[in-house]
PDB file of C-alpha atoms and ligand atoms in Angstrom:
ATOM      1  CA  MET Y   1       0.000   0.000   0.000  1.00  0.00           C
ATOM      2  CA  GLN Y   2       1.319   3.389  -0.930  1.00  0.00           C
ATOM      3  CA  ASN Y   3       1.801   5.824   1.936  1.00  0.00           C
ATOM      4  CA  ILE Y   4       4.132   8.369   0.307  1.00  0.00           C
ATOM      5  CA  PHE Y   5       2.687  11.006  -2.016  1.00  0.00           C
ATOM      6  CA  LEU Y   6       4.422  13.717  -4.005  1.00  0.00           C
ATOM      7  CA  ILE Y   7       2.589  16.862  -5.059  1.00  0.00           C
ATOM      8  CA  ASN Y   8       3.404  20.306  -6.390  1.00  0.00           C
ATOM      9  CA  GLY Y   9       1.838  22.628  -3.841  1.00  0.00           C
ATOM     10  CA  ASP Y  10       1.994  25.097  -1.010  1.00  0.00           C
ATOM     11  CA  ILE Y  11       2.476  23.255   2.278  1.00  0.00           C
ATOM     12  CA  THR Y  12       0.599  25.938   4.230  1.00  0.00           C
ATOM     13  CA  LYS Y  13      -2.587  24.668   2.529  1.00  0.00           C
ATOM     14  CA  ALA Y  14      -2.112  21.113   3.779  1.00  0.00           C
ATOM     15  CA  SER Y  15      -4.852  19.554   5.896  1.00  0.00           C
ATOM     16  CA  VAL Y  16      -2.982  17.005   8.000  1.00  0.00           C
ATOM     17  CA  ASP Y  17      -2.102  16.078  11.579  1.00  0.00           C
ATOM     18  CA  ALA Y  18       1.375  17.636  11.348  1.00  0.00           C
ATOM     19  CA  ILE Y  19       3.126  20.025   8.994  1.00  0.00           C
ATOM     20  CA  VAL Y  20       6.918  19.757   8.965  1.00  0.00           C
ATOM     21  CA  ASN Y  21       8.734  23.089   8.774  1.00  0.00           C
ATOM     22  CA  ALA Y  22      12.282  23.593   7.421  1.00  0.00           C
ATOM     23  CA  ALA Y  23      13.365  25.947  10.180  1.00  0.00           C
ATOM     24  CA  ASN Y  24      16.688  27.244  11.526  1.00  0.00           C
ATOM     25  CA  THR Y  25      18.212  26.678  14.946  1.00  0.00           C
ATOM     26  CA  ARG Y  26      16.655  29.846  16.429  1.00  0.00           C
ATOM     27  CA  MET Y  27      13.193  28.556  15.443  1.00  0.00           C
ATOM     28  CA  LEU Y  28      11.606  31.984  15.245  1.00  0.00           C
ATOM     29  CA  GLY Y  29      10.723  32.096  11.545  1.00  0.00           C
ATOM     30  CA  GLY Y  30      12.739  33.129   8.522  1.00  0.00           C
ATOM     31  CA  GLY Y  31      12.446  33.055   4.735  1.00  0.00           C
ATOM     32  CA  GLY Y  32      11.312  30.287   2.378  1.00  0.00           C
ATOM     33  CA  VAL Y  33       8.851  27.714   3.632  1.00  0.00           C
ATOM     34  CA  ASP Y  34       9.501  28.759   7.254  1.00  0.00           C
ATOM     35  CA  GLY Y  35       8.345  32.320   6.502  1.00  0.00           C
ATOM     36  CA  ALA Y  36       5.296  31.041   4.637  1.00  0.00           C
ATOM     37  CA  ILE Y  37       4.320  28.717   7.510  1.00  0.00           C
ATOM     38  CA  HIS Y  38       4.673  31.472  10.113  1.00  0.00           C
ATOM     39  CA  ARG Y  39       2.673  33.940   7.991  1.00  0.00           C
ATOM     40  CA  ALA Y  40      -0.137  31.438   7.464  1.00  0.00           C
ATOM     41  CA  ALA Y  41      -0.150  30.216  11.081  1.00  0.00           C
ATOM     42  CA  GLY Y  42      -0.140  33.706  12.628  1.00  0.00           C
ATOM     43  CA  PRO Y  43       1.317  34.960  15.927  1.00  0.00           C
ATOM     44  CA  GLU Y  44       0.249  31.915  17.957  1.00  0.00           C
ATOM     45  CA  LEU Y  45       2.930  29.834  16.240  1.00  0.00           C
ATOM     46  CA  LEU Y  46       5.668  32.341  17.029  1.00  0.00           C
ATOM     47  CA  LYS Y  47       4.505  32.397  20.638  1.00  0.00           C
ATOM     48  CA  ALA Y  48       4.648  28.593  20.799  1.00  0.00           C
ATOM     49  CA  CYS Y  49       8.169  28.677  19.354  1.00  0.00           C
ATOM     50  CA  TYR Y  50       9.356  31.147  21.971  1.00  0.00           C
ATOM     51  CA  GLU Y  51       8.208  28.663  24.603  1.00  0.00           C
ATOM     52  CA  VAL Y  52      10.539  25.946  23.314  1.00  0.00           C
ATOM     53  CA  LYS Y  53      13.488  25.678  25.668  1.00  0.00           C
ATOM     54  CA  LYS Y  54      16.896  26.632  24.325  1.00  0.00           C
ATOM     55  CA  VAL Y  55      19.820  24.255  24.773  1.00  0.00           C
ATOM     56  CA  ASP Y  56      23.256  25.798  24.199  1.00  0.00           C
ATOM     57  CA  GLY Y  57      21.563  28.843  22.680  1.00  0.00           C
ATOM     58  CA  LYS Y  58      19.555  26.783  20.179  1.00  0.00           C
ATOM     59  CA  ARG Y  59      15.880  25.877  20.246  1.00  0.00           C
ATOM     60  CA  CYS Y  60      16.517  23.127  17.716  1.00  0.00           C
ATOM     61  CA  PRO Y  61      19.971  21.827  16.750  1.00  0.00           C
ATOM     62  CA  PHE Y  62      20.839  20.766  13.172  1.00  0.00           C
ATOM     63  CA  GLY Y  63      19.340  17.365  12.387  1.00  0.00           C
ATOM     64  CA  ASP Y  64      16.862  17.516  15.245  1.00  0.00           C
ATOM     65  CA  ALA Y  65      13.154  18.431  15.520  1.00  0.00           C
ATOM     66  CA  ARG Y  66      10.716  20.116  17.895  1.00  0.00           C
ATOM     67  CA  ILE Y  67       6.914  20.059  17.995  1.00  0.00           C
ATOM     68  CA  THR Y  68       4.522  22.951  18.668  1.00  0.00           C
ATOM     69  CA  SER Y  69       0.882  23.831  18.164  1.00  0.00           C
ATOM     70  CA  ALA Y  70      -0.030  25.044  14.684  1.00  0.00           C
ATOM     71  CA  GLY Y  71      -1.880  28.365  15.096  1.00  0.00           C
ATOM     72  CA  ASN Y  72      -4.253  29.013  12.190  1.00  0.00           C
ATOM     73  CA  LEU Y  73      -2.954  26.171  10.031  1.00  0.00           C
ATOM     74  CA  ASP Y  74      -5.258  23.247   9.278  1.00  0.00           C
ATOM     75  CA  ALA Y  75      -3.075  20.927  11.351  1.00  0.00           C
ATOM     76  CA  ARG Y  76      -2.718  19.866  14.973  1.00  0.00           C
ATOM     77  CA  TYR Y  77       1.028  20.386  15.057  1.00  0.00           C
ATOM     78  CA  VAL Y  78       3.962  22.006  13.362  1.00  0.00           C
ATOM     79  CA  ILE Y  79       7.119  19.933  13.568  1.00  0.00           C
ATOM     80  CA  HIS Y  80      10.105  22.242  13.195  1.00  0.00           C
ATOM     81  CA  THR Y  81      13.269  20.617  11.967  1.00  0.00           C
ATOM     82  CA  VAL Y  82      16.644  21.984  10.903  1.00  0.00           C
ATOM     83  CA  GLY Y  83      18.306  20.406   7.898  1.00  0.00           C
ATOM     84  CA  PRO Y  84      21.981  20.864   7.100  1.00  0.00           C
ATOM     85  CA  ILE Y  85      23.500  23.837   5.324  1.00  0.00           C
ATOM     86  CA  TYR Y  86      24.867  21.726   2.474  1.00  0.00           C
ATOM     87  CA  ASP Y  87      28.412  23.055   2.280  1.00  0.00           C
ATOM     88  CA  LYS Y  88      28.900  23.447   6.046  1.00  0.00           C
ATOM     89  CA  PHE Y  89      28.801  19.730   6.872  1.00  0.00           C
ATOM     90  CA  ALA Y  90      31.237  16.957   5.938  1.00  0.00           C
ATOM     91  CA  HIS Y  91      28.298  14.512   5.814  1.00  0.00           C
ATOM     92  CA  PRO Y  92      25.175  16.524   5.066  1.00  0.00           C
ATOM     93  CA  GLU Y  93      23.309  13.321   4.139  1.00  0.00           C
ATOM     94  CA  GLU Y  94      23.511  12.134   7.763  1.00  0.00           C
ATOM     95  CA  VAL Y  95      22.142  15.418   9.093  1.00  0.00           C
ATOM     96  CA  LEU Y  96      19.360  15.471   6.498  1.00  0.00           C
ATOM     97  CA  ALA Y  97      18.355  11.865   7.223  1.00  0.00           C
ATOM     98  CA  SER Y  98      18.329  12.694  10.923  1.00  0.00           C
ATOM     99  CA  ALA Y  99      16.097  15.750  10.352  1.00  0.00           C
ATOM    100  CA  TYR Y 100      13.523  13.562   8.559  1.00  0.00           C
ATOM    101  CA  ARG Y 101      13.819  10.732  11.099  1.00  0.00           C
ATOM    102  CA  ARG Y 102      13.424  12.969  14.137  1.00  0.00           C
ATOM    103  CA  SER Y 103      10.445  14.696  12.533  1.00  0.00           C
ATOM    104  CA  LEU Y 104       8.672  11.427  11.738  1.00  0.00           C
ATOM    105  CA  ASP Y 105       9.501  10.006  15.182  1.00  0.00           C
ATOM    106  CA  LEU Y 106       7.863  13.049  16.787  1.00  0.00           C
ATOM    107  CA  ALA Y 107       4.834  12.587  14.527  1.00  0.00           C
ATOM    108  CA  LEU Y 108       4.473   8.959  15.664  1.00  0.00           C
ATOM    109  CA  LYS Y 109       5.012   9.849  19.304  1.00  0.00           C
ATOM    110  CA  ASN Y 110       2.180  12.365  19.074  1.00  0.00           C
ATOM    111  CA  ASP Y 111      -0.235   9.906  17.419  1.00  0.00           C
ATOM    112  CA  CYS Y 112      -0.186  11.579  14.018  1.00  0.00           C
ATOM    113  CA  LYS Y 113      -1.451   9.641  11.014  1.00  0.00           C
ATOM    114  CA  SER Y 114      -0.806  12.206   8.289  1.00  0.00           C
ATOM    115  CA  VAL Y 115       2.209  14.434   7.780  1.00  0.00           C
ATOM    116  CA  ALA Y 116       3.071  17.087   5.179  1.00  0.00           C
ATOM    117  CA  LEU Y 117       6.747  17.559   4.416  1.00  0.00           C
ATOM    118  CA  PRO Y 118       8.751  20.088   2.404  1.00  0.00           C
ATOM    119  CA  ALA Y 119      12.050  19.522   0.588  1.00  0.00           C
ATOM    120  CA  ILE Y 120      14.134  20.251   3.680  1.00  0.00           C
ATOM    121  CA  SER Y 121      17.423  22.088   2.966  1.00  0.00           C
ATOM    122  CA  CYS Y 122      16.691  22.357  -0.785  1.00  0.00           C
ATOM    123  CA  GLY Y 123      16.268  26.141  -0.772  1.00  0.00           C
ATOM    124  CA  ILE Y 124      18.408  28.630   1.142  1.00  0.00           C
ATOM    125  CA  TYR Y 125      20.503  25.783   2.639  1.00  0.00           C
ATOM    126  CA  GLY Y 126      21.640  24.712  -0.848  1.00  0.00           C
ATOM    127  CA  TYR Y 127      21.157  20.922  -0.813  1.00  0.00           C
ATOM    128  CA  PRO Y 128      21.076  19.514  -4.374  1.00  0.00           C
ATOM    129  CA  PRO Y 129      17.483  18.283  -4.722  1.00  0.00           C
ATOM    130  CA  GLN Y 130      18.368  15.018  -6.542  1.00  0.00           C
ATOM    131  CA  GLU Y 131      20.531  13.967  -3.591  1.00  0.00           C
ATOM    132  CA  ALA Y 132      18.076  15.265  -0.998  1.00  0.00           C
ATOM    133  CA  ALA Y 133      15.190  13.357  -2.554  1.00  0.00           C
ATOM    134  CA  GLN Y 134      17.056  10.048  -2.293  1.00  0.00           C
ATOM    135  CA  VAL Y 135      17.882  10.646   1.371  1.00  0.00           C
ATOM    136  CA  ALA Y 136      14.347  11.767   2.251  1.00  0.00           C
ATOM    137  CA  LEU Y 137      12.607   8.902   0.482  1.00  0.00           C
ATOM    138  CA  GLU Y 138      14.939   6.314   1.945  1.00  0.00           C
ATOM    139  CA  VAL Y 139      13.958   7.460   5.442  1.00  0.00           C
ATOM    140  CA  CYS Y 140      10.227   7.657   4.692  1.00  0.00           C
ATOM    141  CA  ARG Y 141      10.180   4.113   3.292  1.00  0.00           C
ATOM    142  CA  ARG Y 142      11.400   2.575   6.517  1.00  0.00           C
ATOM    143  CA  LYS Y 143       9.099   0.050   8.184  1.00  0.00           C
ATOM    144  CA  GLU Y 144       8.647   2.102  11.330  1.00  0.00           C
ATOM    145  CA  TYR Y 145       6.894   4.836   9.330  1.00  0.00           C
ATOM    146  CA  GLN Y 146       4.458   2.549   7.496  1.00  0.00           C
ATOM    147  CA  SER Y 147       1.525   3.758   9.571  1.00  0.00           C
ATOM    148  CA  LEU Y 148       2.061   7.377   8.470  1.00  0.00           C
ATOM    149  CA  THR Y 149       0.675   8.964   5.333  1.00  0.00           C
ATOM    150  CA  MET Y 150       3.458  11.269   4.173  1.00  0.00           C
ATOM    151  CA  THR Y 151       2.831  13.904   1.522  1.00  0.00           C
ATOM    152  CA  PHE Y 152       5.739  15.885   0.132  1.00  0.00           C
ATOM    153  CA  TYR Y 153       4.755  19.390  -0.923  1.00  0.00           C
ATOM    154  CA  LEU Y 154       7.271  20.262  -3.616  1.00  0.00           C
ATOM    155  CA  PHE Y 155       7.370  23.804  -4.814  1.00  0.00           C
ATOM    156  CA  GLY Y 156       7.139  23.917  -8.607  1.00  0.00           C
ATOM    157  CA  GLU Y 157       7.008  21.390 -11.443  1.00  0.00           C
ATOM    158  CA  GLU Y 158      10.799  21.103 -11.620  1.00  0.00           C
ATOM    159  CA  MET Y 159      11.176  20.079  -7.992  1.00  0.00           C
ATOM    160  CA  LEU Y 160       8.253  17.667  -8.285  1.00  0.00           C
ATOM    161  CA  ALA Y 161       9.848  16.020 -11.371  1.00  0.00           C
ATOM    162  CA  ILE Y 162      13.166  15.588  -9.540  1.00  0.00           C
ATOM    163  CA  TRP Y 163      11.458  13.863  -6.611  1.00  0.00           C
ATOM    164  CA  GLN Y 164       9.297  11.705  -8.869  1.00  0.00           C
ATOM    165  CA  SER Y 165      12.398  10.488 -10.640  1.00  0.00           C
ATOM    166  CA  ALA Y 166      14.095   9.616  -7.323  1.00  0.00           C
ATOM    167  CA  PHE Y 167      10.888   7.912  -6.196  1.00  0.00           C
ATOM    168  CA  ASN Y 168      10.710   5.739  -9.334  1.00  0.00           C
ATOM    169  CA  LYS Y 169      14.404   4.865  -9.254  1.00  0.00           C
ATOM    170  CA  ALA Y 170      14.272   3.584  -5.698  1.00  0.00           C
ATOM    171  CA  GLU Y 171      11.182   1.410  -6.276  1.00  0.00           C
TER     172      GLU Y 171
HETATM  173  N1  AR6 T 201       5.353  25.178   0.403  1.00  0.00           N
HETATM  174  C1  AR6 T 201       6.169  24.159   0.055  1.00  0.00           C
HETATM  175  N2  AR6 T 201       7.487  24.327  -0.211  1.00  0.00           N
HETATM  176  C2  AR6 T 201       7.964  25.594  -0.160  1.00  0.00           C
HETATM  177  C3  AR6 T 201       7.174  26.716   0.198  1.00  0.00           C
HETATM  178  C4  AR6 T 201       5.800  26.467   0.485  1.00  0.00           C
HETATM  179  N3  AR6 T 201       4.960  27.448   0.823  1.00  0.00           N
HETATM  180  N4  AR6 T 201       7.957  27.833   0.180  1.00  0.00           N
HETATM  181  C5  AR6 T 201       9.196  27.433  -0.173  1.00  0.00           C
HETATM  182  N5  AR6 T 201       9.200  26.087  -0.385  1.00  0.00           N
HETATM  183  P1  AR6 T 201      13.792  26.779   2.263  1.00  0.00           P
HETATM  184  P2  AR6 T 201      15.955  25.379   3.683  1.00  0.00           P
HETATM  185  C6  AR6 T 201      10.306  25.209  -0.795  1.00  0.00           C
HETATM  186  O1  AR6 T 201      14.749  27.804   1.767  1.00  0.00           O
HETATM  187  O2  AR6 T 201      16.735  25.238   2.432  1.00  0.00           O
HETATM  188  C7  AR6 T 201      14.554  29.714   6.106  1.00  0.00           C
HETATM  189  O3  AR6 T 201      14.871  31.066   6.126  1.00  0.00           O
HETATM  190  C8  AR6 T 201      11.528  25.827  -1.425  1.00  0.00           C
HETATM  191  O4  AR6 T 201      11.290  26.139  -2.798  1.00  0.00           O
HETATM  192  O5  AR6 T 201      12.483  27.242   2.761  1.00  0.00           O
HETATM  193  O6  AR6 T 201      15.824  24.191   4.601  1.00  0.00           O
HETATM  194  C9  AR6 T 201      14.696  29.075   7.470  1.00  0.00           C
HETATM  195  O7  AR6 T 201      14.373  29.953   8.506  1.00  0.00           O
HETATM  196  C10 AR6 T 201      12.553  24.716  -1.254  1.00  0.00           C
HETATM  197  O8  AR6 T 201      12.402  23.742  -2.272  1.00  0.00           O
HETATM  198  O9  AR6 T 201      14.451  25.893   3.456  1.00  0.00           O
HETATM  199  C11 AR6 T 201      16.139  28.686   7.497  1.00  0.00           C
HETATM  200  O10 AR6 T 201      16.950  29.771   7.890  1.00  0.00           O
HETATM  201  C12 AR6 T 201      12.157  24.083   0.084  1.00  0.00           C
HETATM  202  O11 AR6 T 201      10.837  24.578   0.368  1.00  0.00           O
HETATM  203  C13 AR6 T 201      16.434  28.317   6.063  1.00  0.00           C
HETATM  204  O12 AR6 T 201      15.490  29.040   5.279  1.00  0.00           O
HETATM  205  C14 AR6 T 201      13.081  24.434   1.242  1.00  0.00           C
HETATM  206  O13 AR6 T 201      13.586  25.735   1.071  1.00  0.00           O
HETATM  207  C15 AR6 T 201      16.236  26.854   5.802  1.00  0.00           C
HETATM  208  O14 AR6 T 201      16.617  26.573   4.496  1.00  0.00           O
END
């Protein structure tokens, strides 16, 4: 049974249990999908983010994830994760895989059935999308995530085509 879906769309329009956000370690909004999610969710999301405890000056370290309420979004939760800045890590694939894993683990822990995900690190953080898609899909296909319906919201036809090709190759 298929539980991974790829669509070209705006993740802020998703109607799911949890929306995954490609955030930064401060977790207080930013550009790209993070900015869009905060704008759509409204001030309640920013307030929830402020309440997340900082560890060593970071609300969320690279490769980790945190969960908050979702403000005005049509979701119960936002799961904020921080992917790698591609050229700042010797093994960005490990950090990216960890960002997806931690996000999906939090979804399971909070009884989510449906999750919307963006192409983490594929914008400002410079991760080549062909490589990112392979890493992301490898994580999502693991047995432990079989109970989740995971929909990737890919921004634009080009990004969708890249992910579809990775999806078909790995099958
Ligand atoms: N829905 C779905 N995908 C989107 C949307 C949207 N509304 N908007 C952008 N994307 P990025 P990163 C795509 O840069 O590379 C932020 O400032 C976008 O086209 O948002 O992980 C954070 O605060 C790209 O394919 O995230 C961090 O500082 C993908 O989402 C930093 O950027 C991810 O691009 C994180 O960089």
